[in-house]
Amino acid sequence: MAKKDLTLVELEADPELSLEELCETCHITSSFIYELIEYGTLELHDTTPEMWRFNTRHLQRIQRVLRLQHDLEINLAGAALAMDLMDQIEQLEAQVELLEKSLKQGER
Amino acid sequence: MEFKDYYTTLGLSRTATDEEIKRAYRKLARKYHPDVSKEKNAEERFKEVQEAYEVLKDPKKRGAYDQLGSQWKSGQDFRPPPDWQGFSGFDGAGFSNEGAGFGGFSDFFESIFGQARQGGRRQKQRGPFRQQGRDEHAKIAISLDDAFHGGSKTVQLQVPEIDAHGRMHHVTRALKITIPAGITAGQQLRLAKQGTPGAGGGEPGDLYLEMEIQPHRIFTLQGHDVYLTLPITPWEAALGAKVTVPTLGGPVELKIPPGAQAGQKMRLKGRGLPKRPTPGDQYIVLQVHVPPAKTEAERALYEKMAHEMPSDPRKNLL
């Protein structure tokens, strides 16, 4: 068995995918993307689907939804709700970290 | 290899009904799902739970597993019986942990259910066996400095590999990754065709690396913005001052305006993490540090202030 020891990988800062490329990468249909946008799980700025560009952050959110749906056996509405709540938790945790740091410095 | 007791993993007896199996899985999946869970070893536990469910939810696979007998205990050294067969009937169709999943099952699972694992969502056509490999996911932790400057990091990953006989093994691979400047927490790097190799000439899957940014001693990250709490003296706050503050890119001069207050937020534009088209900012939160009066002379100074600068900061409270 050939064992690859070290592979040098250069990465683009933030490669962007078109809707078509995205669907191919995630093995999904474009209607799934439209639904995610309707639920507000994905936010895109350009108005027409041809103009949409998806970055790795989008890609990751889509994959997270797919995993939640499949692994927890929940529907898209449930997965979208979980995503909303996790976003909120993430923001709150960042604020807590910030406040804890200021408190610690106050004690010095 | 180690025997896996799938019933114990799900906290079930060997007589559990399908309904009980489903309920146990759903409960544990919510508890340990790596996207949701804050539990220690969530990912590892989740994979075990998922593997157990994959077998026990399917009457065919469960029956086959039960045939091994109940004398096996978890962690025991296991070798499939020499007359092991009758599992070749498992085609890929029953295996659904493909695509966005968290990676492969144990060697124990592979030895029982074999290459059947190489099936799933991507295999749309039957006929000549040609199978794209699975996508793999891993998390890597980098420092905030690496996120700012970019840098390279070598990570070791356990990845499945398929040998000449079509069997799957886990091998350790070292990957040297060039981290682009300005990467943020949660961002993924996609390494095309670095996942599980394909079978029958199929394309390999992709490898996704999710970035985790380690907490920094003094800086806090919010998106691309960097926060720093900056202690200043009462007279710097009152009179204004030029102070040197650290940023990720190196120290810079900051002008504190006269009459600054504790908690006041100041912005250093563009000093946060790099981002197109505009980089993040660094925010400075002022904190007034009052030096204790240690000597008689210092006490006298404070007393003079108390006398000459009477002030009631509590007037709005009462």
mmCIF file of N, CA, C and O in Angstrom, chain A residues 14-22 43-46 48-56 58-59:
data_model
loop_
_atom_site.group_PDB
_atom_site.id
_atom_site.type_symbol
_atom_site.label_atom_id
_atom_site.label_comp_id
_atom_site.label_asym_id
_atom_site.label_seq_id
_atom_site.Cartn_x
_atom_site.Cartn_y
_atom_site.Cartn_z
ATOM 1 N N ASP A 14 -10.331 32.290 -0.675
ATOM 2 C CA ASP A 14 -11.755 32.033 -0.532
ATOM 3 C C ASP A 14 -12.360 31.789 -1.912
ATOM 4 O O ASP A 14 -12.931 32.681 -2.512
ATOM 5 N N PRO A 15 -12.196 30.578 -2.409
ATOM 6 C CA PRO A 15 -12.689 30.305 -3.757
ATOM 7 C C PRO A 15 -14.210 30.448 -3.790
ATOM 8 O O PRO A 15 -14.887 30.128 -2.830
ATOM 9 N N GLU A 16 -14.712 30.982 -4.872
ATOM 10 C CA GLU A 16 -16.159 31.182 -4.966
ATOM 11 C C GLU A 16 -16.746 30.297 -6.045
ATOM 12 O O GLU A 16 -16.173 30.140 -7.115
ATOM 13 N N LEU A 17 -17.894 29.724 -5.723
ATOM 14 C CA LEU A 17 -18.534 28.790 -6.635
ATOM 15 C C LEU A 17 -19.820 29.393 -7.182
ATOM 16 O O LEU A 17 -20.508 30.140 -6.487
ATOM 17 N N SER A 18 -20.112 29.035 -8.428
ATOM 18 C CA SER A 18 -21.411 29.419 -8.986
ATOM 19 C C SER A 18 -22.462 28.446 -8.470
ATOM 20 O O SER A 18 -22.130 27.428 -7.847
ATOM 21 N N LEU A 19 -23.725 28.750 -8.726
ATOM 22 C CA LEU A 19 -24.806 27.878 -8.257
ATOM 23 C C LEU A 19 -24.619 26.461 -8.797
ATOM 24 O O LEU A 19 -24.765 25.479 -8.060
ATOM 25 N N GLU A 20 -24.252 26.388 -10.055
ATOM 26 C CA GLU A 20 -24.089 25.072 -10.685
ATOM 27 C C GLU A 20 -22.950 24.286 -10.044
ATOM 28 O O GLU A 20 -23.095 23.115 -9.690
ATOM 29 N N GLU A 21 -21.816 24.983 -9.852
ATOM 30 C CA GLU A 21 -20.660 24.319 -9.227
ATOM 31 C C GLU A 21 -20.974 23.891 -7.797
ATOM 32 O O GLU A 21 -20.559 22.831 -7.340
ATOM 33 N N LEU A 22 -21.726 24.740 -7.116
ATOM 34 C CA LEU A 22 -22.089 24.452 -5.734
ATOM 35 C C LEU A 22 -22.930 23.177 -5.648
ATOM 36 O O LEU A 22 -22.679 22.304 -4.814
ATOM 37 N N GLU A 43 -27.714 33.671 3.021
ATOM 38 C CA GLU A 43 -27.973 35.047 2.592
ATOM 39 C C GLU A 43 -27.079 35.375 1.417
ATOM 40 O O GLU A 43 -25.871 35.176 1.466
ATOM 41 N N LEU A 44 -27.710 35.872 0.349
ATOM 42 C CA LEU A 44 -26.955 36.222 -0.846
ATOM 43 C C LEU A 44 -27.338 37.627 -1.261
ATOM 44 O O LEU A 44 -28.492 38.029 -1.142
ATOM 45 N N HIS A 45 -26.342 38.352 -1.737
ATOM 46 C CA HIS A 45 -26.594 39.767 -1.991
ATOM 47 C C HIS A 45 -27.085 40.052 -3.403
ATOM 48 O O HIS A 45 -27.956 40.875 -3.602
ATOM 49 N N ASP A 46 -26.505 39.354 -4.384
ATOM 50 C CA ASP A 46 -26.936 39.624 -5.759
ATOM 51 C C ASP A 46 -28.304 38.998 -6.015
ATOM 52 O O ASP A 46 -28.642 37.963 -5.461
ATOM 53 N N THR A 48 -29.980 37.930 -8.957
ATOM 54 C CA THR A 48 -30.286 36.834 -9.871
ATOM 55 C C THR A 48 -29.396 35.622 -9.579
ATOM 56 O O THR A 48 -28.215 35.779 -9.277
ATOM 57 N N PRO A 49 -29.996 34.434 -9.678
ATOM 58 C CA PRO A 49 -29.227 33.211 -9.402
ATOM 59 C C PRO A 49 -27.934 33.106 -10.212
ATOM 60 O O PRO A 49 -26.950 32.550 -9.730
ATOM 61 N N GLU A 50 -27.939 33.672 -11.436
ATOM 62 C CA GLU A 50 -26.725 33.591 -12.261
ATOM 63 C C GLU A 50 -25.578 34.360 -11.613
ATOM 64 O O GLU A 50 -24.414 34.064 -11.833
ATOM 65 N N MET A 51 -25.945 35.386 -10.838
ATOM 66 C CA MET A 51 -24.926 36.241 -10.226
ATOM 67 C C MET A 51 -24.438 35.702 -8.883
ATOM 68 O O MET A 51 -23.452 36.173 -8.348
ATOM 69 N N TRP A 52 -25.164 34.755 -8.321
ATOM 70 C CA TRP A 52 -24.797 34.258 -6.992
ATOM 71 C C TRP A 52 -23.406 33.651 -6.995
ATOM 72 O O TRP A 52 -23.039 32.911 -7.909
ATOM 73 N N ARG A 53 -22.650 33.972 -5.951
ATOM 74 C CA ARG A 53 -21.363 33.326 -5.748
ATOM 75 C C ARG A 53 -21.317 32.808 -4.322
ATOM 76 O O ARG A 53 -21.646 33.541 -3.387
ATOM 77 N N PHE A 54 -20.931 31.567 -4.183
ATOM 78 C CA PHE A 54 -20.937 30.939 -2.861
ATOM 79 C C PHE A 54 -19.504 30.760 -2.370
ATOM 80 O O PHE A 54 -18.663 30.220 -3.100
ATOM 81 N N ASN A 55 -19.238 31.228 -1.152
ATOM 82 C CA ASN A 55 -17.900 31.033 -0.594
ATOM 83 C C ASN A 55 -17.900 29.819 0.336
ATOM 84 O O ASN A 55 -18.916 29.147 0.503
ATOM 85 N N THR A 56 -16.755 29.558 0.948
ATOM 86 C CA THR A 56 -16.652 28.351 1.770
ATOM 87 C C THR A 56 -17.569 28.426 2.990
ATOM 88 O O THR A 56 -18.005 27.413 3.511
ATOM 89 N N HIS A 58 -20.609 29.690 2.959
ATOM 90 C CA HIS A 58 -21.893 29.187 2.460
ATOM 91 C C HIS A 58 -21.874 27.658 2.366
ATOM 92 O O HIS A 58 -22.781 26.982 2.813
ATOM 93 N N LEU A 59 -20.788 27.189 1.766
ATOM 94 C CA LEU A 59 -20.643 25.750 1.540
ATOM 95 C C LEU A 59 -20.752 24.998 2.858
ATOM 96 O O LEU A 59 -21.433 23.980 2.969
#
